[in-house]
Amino acid sequence: MGSNVVMYGSAIIAVLIVIYMLIKKMDIKITLFLMGIILILVATAMGNDIAVKGFESTGSIWLDPLQVIVTQFKQTFAAAGFIILLLGGYTAYMSSIGANEVTVSALTKPISKIKSPYILVPIVFLLGNLLSLVIPSASNLAIILLATLYPILRKAGMSALSAAAVIATSATIVPTPLGSDNVAIAEELAKHALFANLTVTDYAFRYHAVVSIPTLIFIALVHYYWQKRMDKKASHLQADAEVNHESKEDIEIKGGKLFKTVYAILPIFPIILLLGTYAVKLTTGNAIELSVESATLVSLVLAILCELIRHKGDKSVLEKTESFFKGMGGAVPIVALLVAASVFVTGLKSIGLVDALQQSMQNIQGNGMDFVLPLILVAITALIVILSGSGTALIFAMVPLMVPLADAAGISPIAISVPMGLAGNLFRAVSPVAAVVLIVAGTVKTDPIAIVKRTSVPMIAGVIFMFVLSMVLFL
């Protein structure tokens, strides 16, 4: 009895501290590390073993938690961490050679020819999500679209708030094997017997896409009707028409058609390679094993060759490759977050909480209540994301728990990973404290709540649609 009090008490305090830090937008990595260390020490004091497979003690209870961190770093860098570093480096290199700008220009230029503002709403929403393949940061993508696409939308007759809402929701749930959250989830799922050797490409295209693509189309339609309805409701207010955003003009891309074509493709070339091998596997049955790491490195070599040809072998081309390695360094915080989450979950496992949760989940098996666990986790995700504005921090923290909780509930881990991952990214645009919402609101000179009123219905409708579809497909 006493051990249960200690277990639940320490777990509740630790979780509340993590939630508080998320809401206060403090560095969540240090919090997770610290709470994980404290929980491991509590577990040791309770006489429990440290819940790390094959863990070898240092001989000192005070050093063992630090050894857990070392072990988790080694394991993460050897797997998902290395992929995330490579993707961070490749994205940085694409920015340094101007390829990202070419892609954005190529995709946004045709928009200027469409004059119907409401037809533009679903088109721009889907286009923005497509661009998130190239620019994964919701905030960075919003800044670029506000500078390049927002003036075009205003000239086409779209209201400031409709344009702002579409841009604020431009980076949500596009299925991509290059997403760091998808990499982490696939790595964890691969530990499950049913998903042994699962790659992030398989996860993105076989499981994520069958839910996310229909959901994106559904949200685009809801966006259309909701923005139209809100504009009609506000039509008596003329102030909206006075809101004006100065254009920085379209990014002028210098170069011929060959240059523009090749450089527009380079940022998404790893995805093209992965899709190509996946298509070959589906149509012919021949397994071509191309990992995300290999696809990224092939694309990098191709990009360097293109730069050498473009600049006629100038030595500055090789000097620019330094941006790739700096980009890898810039991705280290994401890897650190993964490790911090693993250490925190190790602490929860060590005090016995995860075993207790697993036992409680077993009670809902076979009672027609299989959807309860995913629903609870999505509800928790909604609460934390709306309060904190972070769409991925909670996902990374929960990744190590997805498989054991799913096993205990007798459901597929996919029925947890897909709804939680998608809900986190969708609810971000509903949070008035999310960076992307604040950036858009500041640029169009309006209150964040006004933006949230425009984004909430499409995003919440999308979450409901996504959850129902996930339960139908994966339970």
Short mmCIF file of C-alpha atoms in Angstrom, two decimals:
data_model
loop_
_atom_site.label_atom_id
_atom_site.label_comp_id
_atom_site.label_asym_id
_atom_site.label_seq_id
_atom_site.Cartn_x
_atom_site.Cartn_y
_atom_site.Cartn_z
CA MET A 1 0.00 0.00 0.00
CA GLY A 2 2.76 2.39 1.00
CA SER A 3 4.71 1.70 -2.19
CA ASN A 4 1.61 2.47 -4.27
CA VAL A 5 1.21 5.84 -2.54
CA VAL A 6 4.85 6.67 -3.30
CA MET A 7 4.50 5.46 -6.89
CA TYR A 8 1.31 7.40 -7.72
CA GLY A 9 2.32 10.44 -5.69
CA SER A 10 5.73 10.84 -7.33
CA ALA A 11 4.30 10.14 -10.81
CA ILE A 12 1.51 12.73 -10.42
CA ILE A 13 3.92 15.39 -9.15
CA ALA A 14 6.38 14.66 -11.98
CA VAL A 15 3.68 14.83 -14.68
CA LEU A 16 2.22 18.04 -13.25
CA ILE A 17 5.65 19.67 -13.26
CA VAL A 18 6.17 18.64 -16.89
CA ILE A 19 2.75 20.04 -17.86
CA TYR A 20 3.49 23.29 -15.98
CA MET A 21 6.81 23.68 -17.80
CA LEU A 22 5.10 23.06 -21.15
CA ILE A 23 2.47 25.70 -20.45
CA LYS A 24 5.12 28.20 -19.30
CA LYS A 25 7.12 27.50 -22.49
CA MET A 26 10.24 26.69 -20.50
CA ASP A 27 12.83 24.28 -21.85
CA ILE A 28 11.08 20.94 -21.64
CA LYS A 29 14.22 18.87 -22.24
CA ILE A 30 15.87 19.81 -18.94
CA THR A 31 12.58 19.23 -17.12
CA LEU A 32 12.20 15.73 -18.56
CA PHE A 33 15.81 14.88 -17.76
CA LEU A 34 15.50 16.16 -14.18
CA MET A 35 12.15 14.45 -13.52
CA GLY A 36 13.47 11.22 -15.04
CA ILE A 37 16.53 11.28 -12.76
CA ILE A 38 14.42 11.97 -9.67
CA LEU A 39 11.97 9.17 -10.52
CA ILE A 40 14.85 6.71 -11.05
CA LEU A 41 16.26 7.66 -7.63
CA VAL A 42 12.79 7.18 -6.11
CA ALA A 43 12.55 3.75 -7.78
CA THR A 44 15.97 2.78 -6.40
CA ALA A 45 14.89 3.86 -2.93
CA MET A 46 11.78 1.66 -3.34
CA GLY A 47 14.07 -1.29 -4.12
CA ASN A 48 13.03 -1.48 -7.78
CA ASP A 49 15.34 -2.21 -10.70
CA ILE A 50 15.99 0.45 -13.34
CA ALA A 51 13.73 -0.32 -16.30
CA VAL A 52 16.35 -0.34 -19.05
CA LYS A 53 16.94 -3.60 -20.89
CA GLY A 54 20.43 -4.95 -20.21
CA PHE A 55 21.30 -1.99 -17.96
CA GLU A 56 24.61 -2.37 -16.13
CA SER A 57 24.87 -0.47 -12.88
CA THR A 58 27.83 1.81 -12.20
CA GLY A 59 27.86 0.57 -8.62
CA SER A 60 26.58 3.90 -7.31
CA ILE A 61 22.87 4.70 -7.05
CA TRP A 62 23.69 8.39 -7.60
CA LEU A 63 25.52 7.74 -10.86
CA ASP A 64 23.08 5.18 -12.28
CA PRO A 65 20.53 7.80 -13.49
CA LEU A 66 23.31 9.55 -15.41
CA GLN A 67 24.34 6.22 -16.90
CA VAL A 68 20.73 5.81 -18.08
CA ILE A 69 21.06 9.13 -19.96
CA VAL A 70 24.33 7.96 -21.56
CA THR A 71 22.72 4.67 -22.60
CA GLN A 72 19.67 6.38 -24.08
CA PHE A 73 21.83 8.85 -26.04
CA LYS A 74 23.86 5.97 -27.51
CA GLN A 75 20.73 4.07 -28.50
CA THR A 76 19.00 7.13 -29.98
CA PHE A 77 21.99 8.35 -31.98
CA ALA A 78 22.39 4.86 -33.42
CA ALA A 79 18.81 4.87 -34.72
CA ALA A 80 16.22 7.68 -35.00
CA GLY A 81 18.66 10.35 -33.85
CA PHE A 82 20.98 9.90 -36.82
CA ILE A 83 18.08 10.20 -39.27
CA ILE A 84 16.92 13.43 -37.63
CA LEU A 85 20.44 14.89 -37.79
CA LEU A 86 20.74 14.09 -41.51
CA LEU A 87 17.34 15.61 -42.28
CA GLY A 88 18.24 18.75 -40.33
CA GLY A 89 21.46 19.06 -42.30
CA TYR A 90 19.76 18.52 -45.67
CA THR A 91 17.07 21.13 -44.95
CA ALA A 92 19.74 23.65 -43.95
CA TYR A 93 21.75 22.95 -47.12
CA MET A 94 18.65 23.42 -49.31
CA SER A 95 18.15 26.84 -47.71
CA SER A 96 21.78 27.82 -48.21
CA ILE A 97 21.75 27.08 -51.97
CA GLY A 98 18.38 28.78 -52.47
CA ALA A 99 16.53 25.61 -53.47
CA ASN A 100 13.76 26.13 -50.90
CA GLU A 101 13.00 29.56 -52.38
CA VAL A 102 12.74 28.07 -55.87
CA THR A 103 10.28 25.44 -54.65
CA VAL A 104 8.12 28.00 -52.84
CA SER A 105 8.12 30.29 -55.87
CA ALA A 106 7.22 27.45 -58.26
CA LEU A 107 4.28 26.31 -56.16
CA THR A 108 2.87 29.72 -55.20
CA LYS A 109 3.12 31.55 -58.53
CA PRO A 110 0.09 29.82 -60.16
CA ILE A 111 -2.05 31.00 -57.23
CA SER A 112 -1.94 34.60 -58.51
CA LYS A 113 -3.98 33.57 -61.58
CA ILE A 114 -6.96 32.40 -59.52
CA LYS A 115 -9.31 35.29 -58.75
CA SER A 116 -12.02 33.56 -56.69
CA PRO A 117 -11.10 34.10 -53.01
CA TYR A 118 -13.06 31.16 -51.62
CA ILE A 119 -11.83 28.70 -54.23
CA LEU A 120 -8.37 29.77 -53.09
CA VAL A 121 -9.06 28.79 -49.45
CA PRO A 122 -8.88 24.98 -49.87
CA ILE A 123 -6.22 25.27 -52.59
CA VAL A 124 -3.91 27.38 -50.43
CA PHE A 125 -4.50 25.15 -47.40
CA LEU A 126 -3.47 22.03 -49.32
CA LEU A 127 -0.59 23.89 -50.99
CA GLY A 128 0.69 25.08 -47.62
CA ASN A 129 0.69 21.53 -46.32
CA LEU A 130 2.57 20.42 -49.43
CA LEU A 131 5.16 23.14 -48.79
CA SER A 132 5.61 21.84 -45.24
CA LEU A 133 7.47 18.93 -46.84
CA VAL A 134 10.15 21.46 -47.76
CA ILE A 135 9.85 23.78 -44.75
CA PRO A 136 8.76 21.59 -41.80
CA SER A 137 8.68 24.41 -39.25
CA ALA A 138 5.13 25.82 -39.01
CA SER A 139 6.46 29.19 -37.87
CA ASN A 140 9.06 29.51 -40.64
CA LEU A 141 6.57 28.44 -43.29
CA ALA A 142 4.03 30.99 -42.03
CA ILE A 143 6.63 33.78 -42.22
CA ILE A 144 7.44 32.88 -45.84
CA LEU A 145 3.78 32.62 -46.86
CA LEU A 146 2.93 35.92 -45.16
CA ALA A 147 5.66 37.62 -47.19
CA THR A 148 4.90 35.99 -50.54
CA LEU A 149 1.39 34.58 -50.65
CA TYR A 150 -0.61 36.78 -48.27
CA PRO A 151 -0.51 39.88 -50.55
CA ILE A 152 -1.67 37.76 -53.49
CA LEU A 153 -4.60 36.42 -51.50
CA ARG A 154 -5.60 39.94 -50.45
CA LYS A 155 -5.44 41.16 -54.05
CA ALA A 156 -7.67 38.25 -55.06
CA GLY A 157 -10.30 39.57 -52.65
CA MET A 158 -9.79 37.20 -49.71
CA SER A 159 -10.43 38.77 -46.30
CA ALA A 160 -7.45 39.34 -44.04
CA LEU A 161 -8.73 36.89 -41.42
CA SER A 162 -9.51 34.14 -43.95
CA ALA A 163 -6.02 34.46 -45.46
CA ALA A 164 -4.47 34.52 -41.97
CA ALA A 165 -6.41 31.41 -40.91
CA VAL A 166 -5.34 29.43 -43.97
CA ILE A 167 -1.68 30.39 -43.49
CA ALA A 168 -1.82 29.60 -39.75
CA THR A 169 -2.97 26.06 -40.61
CA SER A 170 -0.53 25.54 -43.49
CA ALA A 171 1.74 23.04 -41.71
CA THR A 172 -0.30 20.26 -40.15
CA ILE A 173 -0.37 16.54 -40.99
CA VAL A 174 1.10 15.95 -44.43
CA PRO A 175 2.42 12.34 -44.54
CA THR A 176 6.18 12.42 -44.84
CA PRO A 177 9.00 10.04 -43.88
CA LEU A 178 11.11 13.14 -43.24
CA GLY A 179 9.09 14.27 -40.21
CA SER A 180 11.01 13.88 -36.96
CA ASP A 181 7.85 12.79 -35.11
CA ASN A 182 7.19 10.08 -37.71
CA VAL A 183 10.81 8.92 -37.46
CA ALA A 184 10.52 8.59 -33.68
CA ILE A 185 7.16 6.79 -33.84
CA ALA A 186 8.31 4.33 -36.52
CA GLU A 187 11.45 3.56 -34.53
CA GLU A 188 9.35 2.72 -31.48
CA LEU A 189 6.77 0.68 -33.42
CA ALA A 190 9.55 -1.41 -34.96
CA LYS A 191 10.14 -2.85 -31.46
CA HIS A 192 6.65 -4.42 -31.56
CA ALA A 193 6.43 -8.00 -32.84
CA LEU A 194 3.73 -7.12 -35.38
CA PHE A 195 5.79 -4.25 -36.81
CA ALA A 196 9.28 -5.71 -36.76
CA ASN A 197 11.60 -3.95 -39.21
CA LEU A 198 9.01 -1.24 -39.87
CA THR A 199 10.62 1.71 -41.65
CA VAL A 200 9.52 5.32 -41.39
CA THR A 201 8.60 5.14 -45.11
CA ASP A 202 6.25 2.23 -44.43
CA TYR A 203 4.72 4.03 -41.48
CA ALA A 204 4.22 7.31 -43.37
CA PHE A 205 2.72 5.84 -46.53
CA ARG A 206 0.99 2.68 -45.27
CA TYR A 207 -0.57 3.94 -42.03
CA HIS A 208 -0.22 7.72 -41.66
CA ALA A 209 -1.24 8.61 -45.23
CA VAL A 210 -4.46 6.57 -45.30
CA VAL A 211 -5.76 8.77 -42.49
CA SER A 212 -3.96 12.08 -43.01
CA ILE A 213 -4.71 12.54 -46.74
CA PRO A 214 -8.52 12.10 -46.42
CA THR A 215 -8.38 14.31 -43.31
CA LEU A 216 -6.53 17.08 -45.16
CA ILE A 217 -9.13 17.02 -47.94
CA PHE A 218 -11.94 17.10 -45.37
CA ILE A 219 -10.34 20.04 -43.53
CA ALA A 220 -9.90 21.91 -46.82
CA LEU A 221 -13.65 21.64 -47.46
CA VAL A 222 -14.53 22.71 -43.90
CA HIS A 223 -12.13 25.66 -44.27
CA TYR A 224 -13.99 26.73 -47.41
CA TYR A 225 -17.42 26.79 -45.78
CA TRP A 226 -16.25 28.12 -42.41
CA GLN A 227 -14.24 31.07 -43.79
CA LYS A 228 -17.13 31.94 -46.12
CA ARG A 229 -19.61 31.83 -43.23
CA MET A 230 -17.36 33.91 -40.94
CA ASP A 231 -16.81 36.53 -43.66
CA LYS A 232 -20.56 36.86 -44.20
CA LYS A 233 -21.08 37.18 -40.46
CA ALA A 234 -18.48 39.95 -40.32
CA SER A 235 -19.52 41.62 -43.59
CA HIS A 236 -21.05 44.58 -41.75
CA LEU A 237 -17.64 45.37 -40.28
CA GLN A 238 -15.69 47.44 -42.77
CA ALA A 239 -12.52 47.55 -40.71
CA ASP A 240 -11.38 44.24 -42.17
CA ALA A 241 -11.25 45.76 -45.63
CA GLU A 242 -8.88 48.43 -44.32
CA VAL A 243 -6.32 45.91 -43.10
CA ASN A 244 -3.46 46.05 -45.53
CA HIS A 245 -0.26 44.09 -45.60
CA GLU A 246 2.62 45.47 -47.56
CA SER A 247 4.03 42.98 -50.00
CA LYS A 248 7.68 42.23 -50.17
CA GLU A 249 6.82 41.14 -53.74
CA ASP A 250 7.36 37.66 -55.03
CA ILE A 251 10.78 36.19 -54.49
CA GLU A 252 12.56 36.79 -57.77
CA ILE A 253 14.31 33.64 -58.86
CA LYS A 254 17.10 34.21 -61.36
CA GLY A 255 17.99 31.42 -63.75
CA GLY A 256 16.69 29.41 -66.67
CA LYS A 257 13.93 26.79 -66.81
CA LEU A 258 16.36 23.91 -66.26
CA PHE A 259 17.74 25.52 -63.11
CA LYS A 260 14.28 26.31 -61.75
CA THR A 261 13.01 22.80 -62.49
CA VAL A 262 15.96 20.97 -60.93
CA TYR A 263 16.22 23.20 -57.87
CA ALA A 264 12.47 23.08 -57.27
CA ILE A 265 12.74 19.27 -57.08
CA LEU A 266 15.89 19.04 -54.92
CA PRO A 267 14.24 19.84 -51.52
CA ILE A 268 11.71 17.03 -52.00
CA PHE A 269 14.02 14.64 -53.84
CA PRO A 270 14.49 12.34 -50.80
CA ILE A 271 10.71 11.89 -50.71
CA ILE A 272 10.61 11.22 -54.46
CA LEU A 273 13.27 8.52 -54.04
CA LEU A 274 11.42 6.92 -51.12
CA LEU A 275 8.09 7.06 -52.94
CA GLY A 276 9.70 5.56 -56.03
CA THR A 277 11.14 2.58 -54.18
CA TYR A 278 7.88 2.13 -52.27
CA ALA A 279 5.93 2.14 -55.56
CA VAL A 280 8.30 -0.43 -57.08
CA LYS A 281 7.84 -2.63 -54.03
CA LEU A 282 4.04 -2.43 -54.28
CA THR A 283 3.79 -2.99 -58.04
CA THR A 284 6.51 -5.58 -58.67
CA GLY A 285 7.03 -7.15 -55.26
CA ASN A 286 10.77 -6.55 -55.57
CA ALA A 287 12.06 -5.12 -52.31
CA ILE A 288 14.43 -2.23 -52.87
CA GLU A 289 15.75 -1.34 -49.45
CA LEU A 290 16.35 2.41 -49.51
CA SER A 291 16.48 3.94 -46.05
CA VAL A 292 15.73 7.58 -45.27
CA GLU A 293 19.42 8.04 -44.46
CA SER A 294 20.52 6.71 -47.86
CA ALA A 295 17.87 8.72 -49.73
CA THR A 296 19.02 11.90 -47.96
CA LEU A 297 22.70 11.27 -48.71
CA VAL A 298 21.97 10.47 -52.38
CA SER A 299 20.01 13.72 -52.62
CA LEU A 300 22.84 15.64 -50.96
CA VAL A 301 25.41 14.30 -53.44
CA LEU A 302 23.10 15.20 -56.33
CA ALA A 303 22.60 18.71 -54.93
CA ILE A 304 26.36 19.25 -54.59
CA LEU A 305 26.87 18.08 -58.20
CA CYS A 306 24.19 20.49 -59.37
CA GLU A 307 25.90 23.31 -57.49
CA LEU A 308 29.28 22.43 -59.01
CA ILE A 309 27.78 22.51 -62.51
CA ARG A 310 25.89 25.74 -61.82
CA HIS A 311 28.96 27.52 -60.43
CA LYS A 312 31.42 25.86 -62.85
CA GLY A 313 33.42 24.09 -60.18
CA ASP A 314 33.98 27.14 -57.98
CA LYS A 315 35.48 26.23 -54.60
CA SER A 316 32.75 28.18 -52.82
CA VAL A 317 30.41 25.26 -53.63
CA LEU A 318 32.28 22.93 -51.30
CA GLU A 319 32.54 25.65 -48.67
CA LYS A 320 28.75 25.93 -48.67
CA THR A 321 28.44 22.26 -47.69
CA GLU A 322 29.43 23.41 -44.20
CA SER A 323 25.79 24.49 -43.82
CA PHE A 324 24.81 20.81 -43.98
CA PHE A 325 26.89 19.97 -40.92
CA LYS A 326 25.73 23.10 -39.10
CA GLY A 327 22.18 22.02 -39.87
CA MET A 328 22.93 18.63 -38.33
CA GLY A 329 24.08 20.44 -35.21
CA GLY A 330 20.88 22.47 -35.24
CA ALA A 331 18.84 19.25 -35.12
CA VAL A 332 20.56 18.01 -31.94
CA PRO A 333 17.91 19.61 -29.67
CA ILE A 334 15.27 17.36 -31.30
CA VAL A 335 17.41 14.30 -30.56
CA ALA A 336 17.97 15.55 -27.02
CA LEU A 337 14.20 15.88 -26.58
CA LEU A 338 13.77 12.25 -27.66
CA VAL A 339 16.42 11.13 -25.16
CA ALA A 340 14.94 13.29 -22.39
CA ALA A 341 11.51 11.75 -23.02
CA SER A 342 13.02 8.26 -22.88
CA VAL A 343 14.73 9.01 -19.56
CA PHE A 344 11.46 10.37 -18.14
CA VAL A 345 9.54 7.29 -19.25
CA THR A 346 12.32 5.08 -17.83
CA GLY A 347 11.68 6.78 -14.50
CA LEU A 348 7.93 6.12 -14.77
CA LYS A 349 8.60 2.48 -15.65
CA SER A 350 11.09 2.07 -12.82
CA ILE A 351 8.66 3.22 -10.12
CA GLY A 352 6.12 0.75 -11.51
CA LEU A 353 3.60 3.22 -12.98
CA VAL A 354 3.64 1.81 -16.51
CA ASP A 355 2.96 -1.71 -15.20
CA ALA A 356 0.04 -0.34 -13.17
CA LEU A 357 -1.34 1.45 -16.23
CA GLN A 358 -0.98 -1.70 -18.30
CA GLN A 359 -2.96 -3.71 -15.74
CA SER A 360 -5.75 -1.13 -15.70
CA MET A 361 -5.87 -1.10 -19.51
CA GLN A 362 -6.39 -4.86 -19.58
CA ASN A 363 -9.79 -4.39 -17.94
CA ILE A 364 -11.22 -2.71 -21.07
CA GLN A 365 -10.27 -5.57 -23.41
CA GLY A 366 -13.20 -7.31 -25.10
CA ASN A 367 -15.78 -4.87 -23.70
CA GLY A 368 -16.31 -2.94 -26.92
CA MET A 369 -14.38 -0.08 -25.33
CA ASP A 370 -11.15 -0.36 -27.31
CA PHE A 371 -11.47 3.26 -28.43
CA VAL A 372 -11.27 4.58 -24.86
CA LEU A 373 -7.47 4.63 -24.54
CA PRO A 374 -6.87 6.44 -27.87
CA LEU A 375 -9.68 8.87 -27.01
CA ILE A 376 -8.19 9.67 -23.61
CA LEU A 377 -4.74 10.23 -25.10
CA VAL A 378 -6.13 12.49 -27.85
CA ALA A 379 -8.05 14.48 -25.21
CA ILE A 380 -4.87 14.89 -23.13
CA THR A 381 -3.02 15.92 -26.29
CA ALA A 382 -5.68 18.54 -27.05
CA LEU A 383 -5.49 20.01 -23.55
CA ILE A 384 -1.69 20.23 -23.42
CA VAL A 385 -1.24 21.50 -26.99
CA ILE A 386 -3.89 24.23 -26.64
CA LEU A 387 -2.44 25.38 -23.31
CA SER A 388 1.22 25.18 -24.34
CA GLY A 389 1.13 25.84 -28.08
CA SER A 390 3.55 22.97 -28.71
CA GLY A 391 2.34 20.31 -31.13
CA THR A 392 5.20 17.84 -30.86
CA ALA A 393 6.77 18.03 -27.39
CA LEU A 394 4.04 15.87 -25.85
CA ILE A 395 4.21 13.41 -28.77
CA PHE A 396 7.92 12.86 -28.25
CA ALA A 397 7.34 12.38 -24.53
CA MET A 398 4.61 9.79 -25.16
CA VAL A 399 6.34 7.80 -27.91
CA PRO A 400 8.01 5.26 -25.55
CA LEU A 401 4.61 4.56 -23.91
CA MET A 402 2.60 3.88 -27.07
CA VAL A 403 3.55 0.21 -27.51
CA PRO A 404 3.24 -0.96 -23.87
CA LEU A 405 -0.09 0.83 -23.37
CA ALA A 406 -1.46 -0.55 -26.65
CA ASP A 407 -0.37 -4.06 -25.69
CA ALA A 408 -2.05 -3.75 -22.32
CA ALA A 409 -5.29 -2.49 -23.90
CA GLY A 410 -5.17 -5.25 -26.51
CA ILE A 411 -5.19 -2.86 -29.46
CA SER A 412 -2.79 -2.05 -32.28
CA PRO A 413 -0.15 0.58 -31.42
CA ILE A 414 -1.09 2.26 -34.72
CA ALA A 415 -4.50 3.04 -33.18
CA ILE A 416 -2.61 5.21 -30.68
CA SER A 417 0.32 6.58 -32.69
CA VAL A 418 -1.68 7.92 -35.64
CA PRO A 419 -4.45 9.74 -33.68
CA MET A 420 -2.01 11.20 -31.15
CA GLY A 421 0.52 12.31 -33.76
CA LEU A 422 -2.10 13.90 -36.00
CA ALA A 423 -4.03 15.50 -33.12
CA GLY A 424 -0.90 17.18 -31.80
CA ASN A 425 -0.17 18.84 -35.13
CA LEU A 426 -3.79 19.81 -35.79
CA PHE A 427 -4.50 21.34 -32.37
CA ARG A 428 -1.43 23.60 -32.61
CA ALA A 429 -3.37 26.04 -34.82
CA VAL A 430 -6.14 26.19 -32.19
CA SER A 431 -3.80 27.45 -29.47
CA PRO A 432 -3.70 31.25 -29.02
CA VAL A 433 -0.17 30.91 -27.59
CA ALA A 434 1.25 28.82 -30.45
CA ALA A 435 4.16 30.56 -32.18
CA VAL A 436 2.58 30.23 -35.62
CA VAL A 437 -0.69 31.84 -34.44
CA LEU A 438 1.16 34.68 -32.72
CA ILE A 439 3.28 35.34 -35.82
CA VAL A 440 0.25 35.44 -38.13
CA ALA A 441 -1.79 37.59 -35.72
CA GLY A 442 1.08 40.04 -35.30
CA THR A 443 1.64 40.34 -39.05
CA VAL A 444 -2.02 41.04 -39.92
CA LYS A 445 -2.38 43.22 -36.83
CA THR A 446 -5.19 41.36 -35.12
CA ASP A 447 -5.79 39.50 -31.87
CA PRO A 448 -4.68 35.83 -31.68
CA ILE A 449 -8.19 34.91 -30.50
CA ALA A 450 -9.57 36.26 -33.78
CA ILE A 451 -7.25 33.88 -35.65
CA VAL A 452 -8.24 30.96 -33.41
CA LYS A 453 -11.93 31.61 -34.12
CA ARG A 454 -11.13 31.08 -37.80
CA THR A 455 -8.92 28.00 -37.31
CA SER A 456 -10.75 26.18 -34.51
CA VAL A 457 -13.71 24.74 -36.43
CA PRO A 458 -11.68 23.33 -39.38
CA MET A 459 -9.05 21.87 -37.04
CA ILE A 460 -11.44 20.39 -34.48
CA ALA A 461 -13.63 18.98 -37.27
CA GLY A 462 -10.46 17.49 -38.74
CA VAL A 463 -9.51 15.87 -35.43
CA ILE A 464 -12.96 14.28 -35.07
CA PHE A 465 -12.86 13.01 -38.67
CA MET A 466 -9.30 11.74 -38.21
CA PHE A 467 -10.11 9.96 -34.94
CA VAL A 468 -13.19 8.18 -36.31
CA LEU A 469 -11.31 7.12 -39.45
CA SER A 470 -8.36 5.87 -37.38
CA MET A 471 -10.64 3.79 -35.15
CA VAL A 472 -12.42 2.29 -38.20
CA LEU A 473 -9.13 1.39 -39.90
CA PHE A 474 -6.89 0.34 -37.01
CA LEU A 475 -9.03 -1.08 -34.20
#
